[in-house]
mmCIF file of C-alpha atoms in Angstrom:
data_model
loop_
_atom_site.group_PDB
_atom_site.id
_atom_site.type_symbol
_atom_site.label_atom_id
_atom_site.label_comp_id
_atom_site.label_asym_id
_atom_site.label_seq_id
_atom_site.Cartn_x
_atom_site.Cartn_y
_atom_site.Cartn_z
ATOM 1 C CA MET A 1 -3.968 -13.053 23.343
ATOM 2 C CA ASN A 2 -1.212 -15.625 23.764
ATOM 3 C CA ASP A 3 -3.749 -18.431 23.472
ATOM 4 C CA ILE A 4 -4.318 -17.651 19.789
ATOM 5 C CA ARG A 5 -0.642 -17.249 18.876
ATOM 6 C CA THR A 6 0.702 -20.276 17.088
ATOM 7 C CA ARG A 7 3.565 -21.007 14.748
ATOM 8 C CA ARG A 8 1.118 -21.842 11.963
ATOM 9 C CA VAL A 9 -0.579 -19.110 10.011
ATOM 10 C CA HIS A 10 -3.784 -18.245 11.828
ATOM 11 C CA PRO A 11 -6.861 -18.419 9.541
ATOM 12 C CA GLY A 12 -7.748 -14.912 10.676
ATOM 13 C CA VAL A 13 -4.623 -13.652 8.898
ATOM 14 C CA LEU A 14 -5.881 -15.387 5.744
ATOM 15 C CA ALA A 15 -9.206 -13.584 6.101
ATOM 16 C CA LEU A 16 -7.321 -10.292 6.229
ATOM 17 C CA ALA A 17 -5.444 -11.341 3.081
ATOM 18 C CA VAL A 18 -8.731 -11.998 1.244
ATOM 19 C CA THR A 19 -9.865 -8.452 1.984
ATOM 20 C CA SER A 20 -6.488 -6.998 1.031
ATOM 21 C CA PHE A 21 -6.841 -8.744 -2.346
ATOM 22 C CA ALA A 22 -10.096 -6.907 -3.011
ATOM 23 C CA ILE A 23 -8.537 -3.653 -1.804
ATOM 24 C CA GLY A 24 -5.517 -4.123 -4.056
ATOM 25 C CA VAL A 25 -7.705 -4.532 -7.116
ATOM 26 C CA ALA A 26 -9.746 -1.458 -6.186
ATOM 27 C CA GLU A 27 -6.718 0.759 -5.662
ATOM 28 C CA PHE A 28 -4.585 -0.172 -8.643
ATOM 29 C CA VAL A 29 -7.024 -1.282 -11.369
ATOM 30 C CA VAL A 30 -7.459 2.387 -12.287
ATOM 31 C CA VAL A 31 -3.859 2.388 -13.529
ATOM 32 C CA GLY A 32 -4.721 -0.191 -16.201
ATOM 33 C CA ILE A 33 -7.915 1.537 -17.391
ATOM 34 C CA LEU A 34 -6.823 5.161 -17.065
ATOM 35 C CA PRO A 35 -7.070 5.964 -20.818
ATOM 36 C CA ALA A 36 -10.531 4.338 -20.995
ATOM 37 C CA ILE A 37 -11.792 6.407 -18.047
ATOM 38 C CA ALA A 38 -10.298 9.597 -19.482
ATOM 39 C CA GLY A 39 -11.910 8.966 -22.871
ATOM 40 C CA ASP A 40 -15.362 8.029 -21.553
ATOM 41 C CA LEU A 41 -15.602 10.850 -18.995
ATOM 42 C CA LYS A 42 -13.955 13.350 -21.373
ATOM 43 C CA VAL A 43 -11.146 14.433 -19.049
ATOM 44 C CA SER A 44 -7.417 14.753 -19.726
ATOM 45 C CA LEU A 45 -5.044 11.886 -18.927
ATOM 46 C CA ASP A 46 -3.311 13.813 -16.151
ATOM 47 C CA ARG A 47 -6.673 14.652 -14.548
ATOM 48 C CA ALA A 48 -7.744 11.012 -14.761
ATOM 49 C CA GLY A 49 -4.447 10.205 -13.031
ATOM 50 C CA GLU A 50 -5.714 12.213 -10.067
ATOM 51 C CA LEU A 51 -8.073 9.302 -9.360
ATOM 52 C CA VAL A 52 -4.926 7.570 -8.110
ATOM 53 C CA GLY A 53 -3.410 10.556 -6.323
ATOM 54 C CA LEU A 54 -6.603 11.909 -4.732
ATOM 55 C CA TYR A 55 -7.573 8.378 -3.658
ATOM 56 C CA ALA A 56 -4.247 8.158 -1.872
ATOM 57 C CA LEU A 57 -4.620 11.642 -0.383
ATOM 58 C CA ALA A 58 -8.126 10.906 0.938
ATOM 59 C CA LEU A 59 -6.810 7.700 2.427
ATOM 60 C CA ALA A 60 -3.870 9.523 4.018
ATOM 61 C CA VAL A 61 -6.038 12.186 5.636
ATOM 62 C CA GLY A 62 -8.983 9.992 6.592
ATOM 63 C CA THR A 63 -7.191 6.941 7.969
ATOM 64 C CA PRO A 64 -5.768 8.402 11.221
ATOM 65 C CA LEU A 65 -9.072 10.130 11.990
ATOM 66 C CA VAL A 66 -11.124 6.960 11.502
ATOM 67 C CA VAL A 67 -8.615 4.868 13.458
ATOM 68 C CA LEU A 68 -8.848 7.332 16.359
ATOM 69 C CA ALA A 69 -12.646 7.222 16.263
ATOM 70 C CA LEU A 70 -12.691 3.391 16.277
ATOM 71 C CA ALA A 71 -9.840 2.840 18.733
ATOM 72 C CA ARG A 72 -12.019 1.712 21.659
ATOM 73 C CA PHE A 73 -14.213 -0.746 19.777
ATOM 74 C CA PRO A 74 -13.633 -4.536 19.435
ATOM 75 C CA ARG A 75 -11.562 -5.349 16.378
ATOM 76 C CA LYS A 76 -13.775 -7.855 14.546
ATOM 77 C CA PRO A 77 -16.947 -5.736 14.209
ATOM 78 C CA VAL A 78 -14.786 -2.750 13.289
ATOM 79 C CA LEU A 79 -13.145 -4.665 10.446
ATOM 80 C CA LEU A 80 -16.494 -6.043 9.258
ATOM 81 C CA GLY A 81 -17.918 -2.526 9.139
ATOM 82 C CA LEU A 82 -14.939 -1.233 7.167
ATOM 83 C CA VAL A 83 -15.282 -4.009 4.578
ATOM 84 C CA ALA A 84 -18.971 -3.120 4.172
ATOM 85 C CA VAL A 85 -18.133 0.568 3.583
ATOM 86 C CA PHE A 86 -15.436 -0.460 1.110
ATOM 87 C CA MET A 87 -18.004 -2.508 -0.819
ATOM 88 C CA ALA A 88 -20.425 0.434 -0.908
ATOM 89 C CA GLY A 89 -17.713 2.771 -2.223
ATOM 90 C CA ASN A 90 -16.968 0.464 -5.138
ATOM 91 C CA LEU A 91 -20.634 0.160 -6.028
ATOM 92 C CA LEU A 92 -20.841 3.953 -6.037
ATOM 93 C CA SER A 93 -17.788 4.111 -8.323
ATOM 94 C CA ALA A 94 -19.275 1.535 -10.689
ATOM 95 C CA MET A 95 -22.533 3.468 -10.990
ATOM 96 C CA SER A 96 -20.977 6.927 -11.318
ATOM 97 C CA VAL A 97 -22.149 9.055 -14.214
ATOM 98 C CA ASP A 98 -19.342 11.637 -14.316
ATOM 99 C CA TYR A 99 -15.849 12.334 -13.013
ATOM 100 C CA ALA A 100 -17.090 13.981 -9.800
ATOM 101 C CA SER A 101 -19.289 11.051 -8.745
ATOM 102 C CA LEU A 102 -16.504 8.582 -9.576
ATOM 103 C CA LEU A 103 -14.164 10.618 -7.383
ATOM 104 C CA VAL A 104 -16.678 10.543 -4.498
ATOM 105 C CA GLY A 105 -16.905 6.765 -4.760
ATOM 106 C CA ARG A 106 -13.123 6.547 -4.755
ATOM 107 C CA VAL A 107 -12.872 8.725 -1.630
ATOM 108 C CA VAL A 108 -15.364 6.530 0.278
ATOM 109 C CA THR A 109 -13.433 3.441 -0.790
ATOM 110 C CA ALA A 110 -10.120 5.020 0.190
ATOM 111 C CA VAL A 111 -11.104 5.871 3.752
ATOM 112 C CA ALA A 112 -12.318 2.315 4.394
ATOM 113 C CA HIS A 113 -9.200 0.902 2.711
ATOM 114 C CA GLY A 114 -6.725 2.808 4.868
ATOM 115 C CA SER A 115 -8.487 2.147 8.152
ATOM 116 C CA PHE A 116 -8.762 -1.561 7.358
ATOM 117 C CA PHE A 117 -5.023 -1.877 6.736
ATOM 118 C CA ALA A 118 -4.065 0.202 9.770
ATOM 119 C CA ILE A 119 -6.166 -1.880 12.151
ATOM 120 C CA GLY A 120 -5.692 -5.116 10.226
ATOM 121 C CA ALA A 121 -1.887 -4.885 10.468
ATOM 122 C CA THR A 122 -2.036 -4.744 14.269
ATOM 123 C CA VAL A 123 -4.523 -7.645 14.288
ATOM 124 C CA ALA A 124 -2.281 -9.723 12.000
ATOM 125 C CA ALA A 125 0.702 -9.057 14.267
ATOM 126 C CA ALA A 126 -1.383 -10.023 17.320
ATOM 127 C CA LEU A 127 -2.353 -13.331 15.709
ATOM 128 C CA ALA A 128 1.298 -14.359 15.281
ATOM 129 C CA PRO A 129 4.229 -15.023 17.608
ATOM 130 C CA ARG A 130 6.140 -11.809 18.300
ATOM 131 C CA ASP A 131 9.156 -12.819 16.220
ATOM 132 C CA GLN A 132 6.867 -13.617 13.272
ATOM 133 C CA ALA A 133 5.012 -10.280 13.154
ATOM 134 C CA SER A 134 6.698 -9.205 9.890
ATOM 135 C CA ARG A 135 5.748 -12.538 8.291
ATOM 136 C CA ALA A 136 2.105 -12.248 9.393
ATOM 137 C CA ILE A 137 1.926 -8.700 8.034
ATOM 138 C CA ALA A 138 3.532 -9.927 4.790
ATOM 139 C CA ILE A 139 0.867 -12.638 4.447
ATOM 140 C CA MET A 140 -1.854 -10.056 4.969
ATOM 141 C CA PHE A 141 -0.208 -7.766 2.382
ATOM 142 C CA SER A 142 0.176 -10.729 0.020
ATOM 143 C CA GLY A 143 -3.502 -10.320 -0.846
ATOM 144 C CA LEU A 144 -2.663 -6.808 -2.010
ATOM 145 C CA THR A 145 0.219 -8.032 -4.142
ATOM 146 C CA LEU A 146 -1.718 -11.049 -5.446
ATOM 147 C CA ALA A 147 -4.222 -8.517 -6.713
ATOM 148 C CA MET A 148 -1.394 -7.084 -8.792
ATOM 149 C CA VAL A 149 -0.782 -10.525 -10.318
ATOM 150 C CA ILE A 150 -4.366 -11.522 -11.073
ATOM 151 C CA GLY A 151 -6.907 -8.862 -10.251
ATOM 152 C CA VAL A 152 -5.386 -5.730 -11.773
ATOM 153 C CA PRO A 153 -4.358 -7.278 -15.137
ATOM 154 C CA LEU A 154 -7.696 -9.100 -15.436
ATOM 155 C CA GLY A 155 -9.576 -5.957 -14.454
ATOM 156 C CA SER A 156 -7.558 -4.004 -16.983
ATOM 157 C CA ILE A 157 -8.376 -6.456 -19.786
ATOM 158 C CA LEU A 158 -12.076 -6.521 -18.862
ATOM 159 C CA GLY A 159 -12.234 -2.776 -18.328
ATOM 160 C CA ASN A 160 -10.616 -1.943 -21.646
ATOM 161 C CA GLY A 161 -12.629 -4.560 -23.522
ATOM 162 C CA MET A 162 -16.064 -4.388 -21.864
ATOM 163 C CA GLY A 163 -16.200 -1.000 -20.156
ATOM 164 C CA TRP A 164 -14.257 0.486 -17.249
ATOM 165 C CA ARG A 165 -17.206 0.127 -14.819
ATOM 166 C CA LEU A 166 -17.061 -3.675 -14.860
ATOM 167 C CA PRO A 167 -13.929 -3.948 -12.671
ATOM 168 C CA PHE A 168 -15.605 -1.890 -9.938
ATOM 169 C CA PHE A 169 -18.639 -4.190 -9.896
ATOM 170 C CA ALA A 170 -16.228 -7.139 -9.691
ATOM 171 C CA VAL A 171 -14.437 -5.572 -6.720
ATOM 172 C CA ALA A 172 -17.762 -5.097 -4.929
ATOM 173 C CA ALA A 173 -18.409 -8.831 -5.379
ATOM 174 C CA LEU A 174 -14.929 -9.605 -4.015
ATOM 175 C CA ALA A 175 -15.705 -7.399 -1.021
ATOM 176 C CA ALA A 176 -18.818 -9.463 -0.315
ATOM 177 C CA LEU A 177 -16.646 -12.620 -0.273
ATOM 178 C CA ALA A 178 -14.142 -10.870 1.990
ATOM 179 C CA LEU A 179 -16.948 -9.930 4.364
ATOM 180 C CA MET A 180 -17.935 -13.581 4.691
ATOM 181 C CA ALA A 181 -14.300 -14.694 5.156
ATOM 182 C CA THR A 182 -13.770 -12.150 7.921
ATOM 183 C CA ALA A 183 -16.972 -13.143 9.698
ATOM 184 C CA TRP A 184 -16.024 -16.827 9.500
ATOM 185 C CA TRP A 185 -12.269 -16.888 10.156
ATOM 186 C CA LEU A 186 -11.391 -13.877 12.292
ATOM 187 C CA PRO A 187 -11.693 -14.658 16.013
ATOM 188 C CA PRO A 188 -13.392 -12.238 18.407
ATOM 189 C CA MET A 189 -10.780 -9.814 19.689
ATOM 190 C CA PRO A 190 -11.305 -7.220 22.417
ATOM 191 C CA ALA A 191 -10.609 -3.560 21.878
ATOM 192 C CA PRO A 192 -6.967 -2.758 22.608
ATOM 193 C CA ARG A 193 -5.951 -0.723 25.598
ATOM 194 C CA VAL A 194 -5.381 2.775 24.324
ATOM 195 C CA GLY A 195 -4.599 6.097 25.873
ATOM 196 C CA ARG A 196 -6.767 9.167 25.718
ATOM 197 C CA MET A 197 -7.052 10.878 22.353
ATOM 198 C CA SER A 198 -4.528 13.502 23.440
ATOM 199 C CA ALA A 199 -2.046 10.745 24.309
ATOM 200 C CA GLN A 200 -2.521 9.150 20.892
ATOM 201 C CA LEU A 201 -2.158 12.444 19.046
ATOM 202 C CA ALA A 202 1.059 13.000 20.983
ATOM 203 C CA ALA A 203 2.584 10.293 18.768
ATOM 204 C CA LEU A 204 2.742 12.973 16.066
ATOM 205 C CA GLY A 205 5.257 14.790 18.255
ATOM 206 C CA GLN A 206 7.616 11.830 18.406
ATOM 207 C CA PRO A 207 10.622 12.455 16.130
ATOM 208 C CA SER A 208 11.002 8.720 15.507
ATOM 209 C CA ILE A 209 7.373 8.411 14.338
ATOM 210 C CA LEU A 210 7.755 11.391 12.008
ATOM 211 C CA ALA A 211 11.046 10.044 10.656
ATOM 212 C CA MET A 212 9.444 6.663 9.961
ATOM 213 C CA MET A 213 6.623 8.402 8.119
ATOM 214 C CA CYS A 214 9.204 10.179 5.937
ATOM 215 C CA VAL A 215 10.932 6.868 5.195
ATOM 216 C CA THR A 216 7.630 5.394 4.009
ATOM 217 C CA ILE A 217 6.523 8.455 2.013
ATOM 218 C CA LEU A 218 9.785 8.830 0.120
ATOM 219 C CA GLY A 219 10.652 5.135 -0.174
ATOM 220 C CA PHE A 220 7.328 3.581 -1.134
ATOM 221 C CA GLY A 221 6.161 6.661 -3.024
ATOM 222 C CA SER A 222 9.241 6.687 -5.237
ATOM 223 C CA SER A 223 7.692 4.202 -7.678
ATOM 224 C CA PHE A 224 4.461 6.055 -8.329
ATOM 225 C CA ALA A 225 5.600 8.960 -10.467
ATOM 226 C CA ALA A 226 6.169 6.321 -13.153
ATOM 227 C CA PHE A 227 3.794 3.534 -12.103
ATOM 228 C CA THR A 228 0.689 5.754 -12.184
ATOM 229 C CA PHE A 229 1.349 6.240 -15.907
ATOM 230 C CA ILE A 230 2.753 2.788 -16.657
ATOM 231 C CA THR A 231 0.142 2.039 -19.347
ATOM 232 C CA PRO A 232 0.891 5.166 -21.439
ATOM 233 C CA ILE A 233 4.622 4.578 -20.847
ATOM 234 C CA LEU A 234 4.433 1.018 -22.181
ATOM 235 C CA THR A 235 2.192 1.925 -25.121
ATOM 236 C CA GLY A 236 3.494 5.386 -25.997
ATOM 237 C CA LEU A 237 7.221 5.098 -25.280
ATOM 238 C CA THR A 238 8.119 1.411 -25.327
ATOM 239 C CA GLY A 239 5.826 0.482 -28.223
ATOM 240 C CA PHE A 240 3.607 -2.237 -26.734
ATOM 241 C CA SER A 241 -0.075 -2.573 -27.645
ATOM 242 C CA SER A 242 -2.693 -1.862 -24.967
ATOM 243 C CA THR A 243 -3.376 -5.606 -24.694
ATOM 244 C CA ALA A 244 0.331 -6.371 -24.296
ATOM 245 C CA ALA A 245 0.594 -3.614 -21.677
ATOM 246 C CA SER A 246 -2.249 -5.223 -19.712
ATOM 247 C CA VAL A 247 -0.484 -8.571 -19.874
ATOM 248 C CA LEU A 248 2.763 -6.968 -18.734
ATOM 249 C CA LEU A 249 0.978 -5.814 -15.594
ATOM 250 C CA VAL A 250 0.927 -9.537 -14.761
ATOM 251 C CA VAL A 251 4.737 -9.475 -14.836
ATOM 252 C CA PHE A 252 4.810 -6.536 -12.457
ATOM 253 C CA GLY A 253 2.093 -8.070 -10.287
ATOM 254 C CA ALA A 254 3.879 -11.414 -10.001
ATOM 255 C CA ALA A 255 6.979 -9.527 -8.946
ATOM 256 C CA THR A 256 5.105 -7.629 -6.216
ATOM 257 C CA LEU A 257 3.879 -10.927 -4.755
ATOM 258 C CA VAL A 258 7.402 -12.361 -4.738
ATOM 259 C CA GLY A 259 8.770 -9.131 -3.283
ATOM 260 C CA ASN A 260 6.170 -8.870 -0.544
ATOM 261 C CA LEU A 261 6.645 -12.426 0.744
ATOM 262 C CA ALA A 262 10.432 -12.309 0.388
ATOM 263 C CA GLY A 263 10.515 -8.838 1.948
ATOM 264 C CA GLY A 264 8.713 -10.080 5.062
ATOM 265 C CA ARG A 265 11.231 -12.875 5.577
ATOM 266 C CA PHE A 266 14.118 -10.552 4.687
ATOM 267 C CA ALA A 267 13.083 -7.969 7.287
ATOM 268 C CA SER A 268 12.574 -10.669 9.934
ATOM 269 C CA SER A 269 15.985 -12.252 9.361
ATOM 270 C CA LEU A 270 18.169 -9.221 8.592
ATOM 271 C CA GLY A 271 16.354 -6.577 10.626
ATOM 272 C CA TRP A 272 14.198 -3.883 9.081
ATOM 273 C CA GLN A 273 16.859 -1.145 9.036
ATOM 274 C CA SER A 274 19.466 -3.147 7.115
ATOM 275 C CA ALA A 275 16.791 -4.621 4.842
ATOM 276 C CA LEU A 276 15.362 -1.213 3.927
ATOM 277 C CA ARG A 277 18.780 0.346 3.288
ATOM 278 C CA LEU A 278 19.579 -2.387 0.778
ATOM 279 C CA LEU A 279 16.132 -2.369 -0.855
ATOM 280 C CA PHE A 280 16.205 1.416 -1.313
ATOM 281 C CA ALA A 281 19.646 1.318 -2.931
ATOM 282 C CA LEU A 282 18.591 -1.420 -5.348
ATOM 283 C CA LEU A 283 15.297 0.320 -6.176
ATOM 284 C CA GLY A 284 17.079 3.570 -7.002
ATOM 285 C CA ALA A 285 19.401 1.731 -9.381
ATOM 286 C CA THR A 286 16.478 -0.112 -10.972
ATOM 287 C CA LEU A 287 14.479 3.051 -11.627
ATOM 288 C CA ALA A 288 17.552 4.618 -13.207
ATOM 289 C CA VAL A 289 17.941 1.643 -15.568
ATOM 290 C CA ILE A 290 14.219 1.867 -16.426
ATOM 291 C CA GLY A 291 14.677 5.543 -17.243
ATOM 292 C CA LEU A 292 17.395 4.536 -19.709
ATOM 293 C CA SER A 293 15.424 1.595 -21.191
ATOM 294 C CA LEU A 294 12.066 3.158 -22.059
ATOM 295 C CA SER A 295 12.469 2.588 -25.808
ATOM 296 C CA HIS A 296 13.734 -1.000 -25.478
ATOM 297 C CA PRO A 297 10.936 -3.595 -25.037
ATOM 298 C CA LEU A 298 12.918 -6.614 -23.810
ATOM 299 C CA PRO A 299 14.899 -4.791 -21.102
ATOM 300 C CA MET A 300 11.669 -3.133 -19.947
ATOM 301 C CA VAL A 301 10.016 -6.515 -19.375
ATOM 302 C CA VAL A 302 12.974 -7.651 -17.257
ATOM 303 C CA MET A 303 13.143 -4.394 -15.327
ATOM 304 C CA LEU A 304 9.389 -4.424 -14.676
ATOM 305 C CA PHE A 305 9.829 -7.664 -12.738
ATOM 306 C CA ILE A 306 12.822 -6.409 -10.740
ATOM 307 C CA TRP A 307 10.998 -3.127 -10.065
ATOM 308 C CA GLY A 308 7.940 -4.928 -8.710
ATOM 309 C CA VAL A 309 10.029 -7.115 -6.380
ATOM 310 C CA LEU A 310 11.826 -4.134 -4.868
ATOM 311 C CA ALA A 311 8.923 -1.643 -4.803
ATOM 312 C CA PHE A 312 6.652 -3.925 -2.784
ATOM 313 C CA GLY A 313 9.379 -5.872 -1.010
ATOM 314 C CA MET A 314 9.747 -2.943 1.363
ATOM 315 C CA SER A 315 6.083 -2.947 2.507
ATOM 316 C CA PRO A 316 6.298 -5.513 5.368
ATOM 317 C CA GLY A 317 9.537 -3.979 6.620
ATOM 318 C CA VAL A 318 8.282 -0.404 6.829
ATOM 319 C CA GLN A 319 5.022 -1.454 8.504
ATOM 320 C CA ALA A 320 6.813 -3.678 11.032
ATOM 321 C CA ALA A 321 9.276 -0.846 11.625
ATOM 322 C CA MET A 322 6.478 1.577 12.476
ATOM 323 C CA LEU A 323 4.854 -0.919 14.852
ATOM 324 C CA GLU A 324 8.171 -1.552 16.603
ATOM 325 C CA THR A 325 8.878 2.172 16.806
ATOM 326 C CA ALA A 326 5.415 2.907 18.201
ATOM 327 C CA GLU A 327 5.605 0.089 20.759
ATOM 328 C CA ARG A 328 8.835 1.638 22.042
ATOM 329 C CA ASP A 329 8.092 5.375 21.797
ATOM 330 C CA ALA A 330 4.265 5.624 21.792
ATOM 331 C CA PRO A 331 2.885 2.424 23.390
ATOM 332 C CA GLN A 332 -0.581 3.911 23.951
ATOM 333 C CA ALA A 333 -0.969 4.796 20.288
ATOM 334 C CA VAL A 334 0.142 1.732 18.334
ATOM 335 C CA ASP A 335 -3.032 1.530 16.204
ATOM 336 C CA PHE A 336 -2.849 5.269 15.554
ATOM 337 C CA ALA A 337 0.821 5.012 14.556
ATOM 338 C CA SER A 338 -0.064 2.115 12.263
ATOM 339 C CA GLY A 339 -2.697 4.374 10.719
ATOM 340 C CA LEU A 340 -0.119 7.123 10.273
ATOM 341 C CA ASN A 341 2.095 4.711 8.378
ATOM 342 C CA ILE A 342 -0.771 3.597 6.133
ATOM 343 C CA SER A 343 -1.323 7.312 5.525
ATOM 344 C CA SER A 344 2.364 7.613 4.696
ATOM 345 C CA PHE A 345 2.151 4.840 2.095
ATOM 346 C CA ASN A 346 -0.567 6.818 0.404
ATOM 347 C CA LEU A 347 0.973 10.247 0.871
ATOM 348 C CA GLY A 348 3.885 8.707 -1.005
ATOM 349 C CA ILE A 349 1.542 7.512 -3.762
ATOM 350 C CA SER A 350 -0.077 10.964 -3.897
ATOM 351 C CA LEU A 351 3.302 12.705 -3.996
ATOM 352 C CA GLY A 352 4.513 10.379 -6.739
ATOM 353 C CA GLU A 353 1.347 10.848 -8.809
ATOM 354 C CA THR A 354 1.490 14.637 -8.366
ATOM 355 C CA VAL A 355 5.093 14.842 -9.523
ATOM 356 C CA GLY A 356 4.455 12.369 -12.334
ATOM 357 C CA GLY A 357 1.289 14.186 -13.386
ATOM 358 C CA ALA A 358 3.147 17.500 -13.541
ATOM 359 C CA LEU A 359 5.813 15.933 -15.744
ATOM 360 C CA VAL A 360 3.165 14.352 -18.003
ATOM 361 C CA ALA A 361 1.239 17.632 -18.263
ATOM 362 C CA HIS A 362 4.416 19.287 -19.563
ATOM 363 C CA GLY A 363 5.158 16.492 -22.030
ATOM 364 C CA HIS A 364 7.891 14.758 -20.004
ATOM 365 C CA LEU A 365 6.448 11.257 -19.548
ATOM 366 C CA GLY A 366 9.918 9.750 -19.989
ATOM 367 C CA LEU A 367 11.301 11.605 -16.955
ATOM 368 C CA THR A 368 8.916 10.009 -14.459
ATOM 369 C CA PRO A 369 11.299 7.165 -13.438
ATOM 370 C CA TRP A 370 14.005 9.734 -12.618
ATOM 371 C CA ALA A 371 11.671 11.475 -10.167
ATOM 372 C CA GLY A 372 11.504 8.115 -8.376
ATOM 373 C CA VAL A 373 15.297 7.888 -8.236
ATOM 374 C CA ILE A 374 15.489 11.235 -6.439
ATOM 375 C CA SER A 375 12.756 10.219 -3.986
ATOM 376 C CA VAL A 376 14.221 6.859 -2.980
ATOM 377 C CA VAL A 377 17.691 8.350 -2.502
ATOM 378 C CA ALA A 378 16.137 10.981 -0.232
ATOM 379 C CA ALA A 379 14.483 8.196 1.826
ATOM 380 C CA GLN A 380 17.929 7.062 2.962
ATOM 381 C CA VAL A 381 18.326 10.263 5.023
ATOM 382 C CA PRO A 382 15.586 9.690 7.657
ATOM 383 C CA LEU A 383 16.416 5.973 7.617
ATOM 384 C CA ALA A 384 20.057 6.755 8.455
ATOM 385 C CA TRP A 385 18.917 9.102 11.245
ATOM 386 C CA MET A 386 16.780 6.327 12.769
ATOM 387 C CA GLY A 387 19.712 3.918 12.569
ATOM 388 C CA ALA A 388 22.031 6.383 14.299
ATOM 389 C CA ARG A 389 19.399 7.029 16.977
ATOM 390 C CA ALA A 390 18.982 3.306 17.597
ATOM 391 C CA ARG A 391 22.762 2.847 17.919
ATOM 392 C CA ARG A 392 22.961 5.703 20.422
ATOM 393 C CA ALA A 393 20.094 4.211 22.446
ATOM 394 C CA GLY A 394 21.839 0.824 22.401
ATOM 395 C CA ALA A 395 25.108 2.337 23.538
ATOM 396 C CA ILE A 396 23.405 4.161 26.403
ATOM 397 C CA GLY A 397 21.534 0.972 27.363
ATOM 398 C CA GLY A 398 24.803 -0.956 27.366
ATOM 399 C CA MET A 399 26.427 1.569 29.713
ATOM 400 C CA ALA A 400 23.482 1.506 32.152
#
């Protein structure tokens, strides 16, 4: 596919970013309307929080299976089909009449979401020069982070003011636009050459693949013990109104956009291992400061921005790292490995929400940032192992 690789951003990457915007709104808008959902459906706040964690868990389990099933099909029709399923899941969520039907709609949405990102990341990388893969992935993910700036705060304001179903209808409309953008801008791409299913599943036996999954789970997931409950934190502990809390999601969202784009360039220039080591250290320190600042409004606003930059600044690096690792250690299962990493993002979200939910259920909302500190420090262990392994491989290569 060298004929479609150029130094400019390929419009197909922009089409992927449009879809990721819709996906970002769908995944995270629940955070801003969690109390409204809990009140309307008459469930507890921690159970409503499971709409975040179970979404992530469904995505984590379903993504590798769907990616395996679709591995031999051409990329464009596969992505179009996934966007259509995503749209249907949001319509089902919008029309749900109880917690169970809302959860079903979320599960359908989640499976399409994860598979789209797993396959879309490899497509974005294929549409860019090899040394610009991290940047192309960052541009694709920028739709996700732009959703944090515009879509999630707006959806939160609309959902709290006009009913929590409205944001889901809006996401379905965004998905229709994304479907048209994908059909128009994404070039036809043949199915990749893949090994037999057994060869792809063998990637799960690669220590480097498993270590990279642990890096993603612990590193990216570290933010979600607190972020899942950011609205009750801001209103119940810091003292902001619900409207002010919705507006403050704009601060966090703007930071995620800055972090994602800067993180892609950072990983490309510094190398993903060095970039992730630094980002994890800074994120751990930031979460600790947040844990100490919960009752102080002004410091919380500042720390929300820094938190967003660091939490999402790692996304391009960890995805590019998995692709590079898979190309070296499991070349017949790159799409599957990409799917495993998308699963890892969401296993991290699920783990964070589960830990955070347990703390909230026992009346310890203020301890949720400290759970994130422990998680991100733990992420340094598999990352250090991968670095040591890479140095050993380099030393052996140099002696050969």
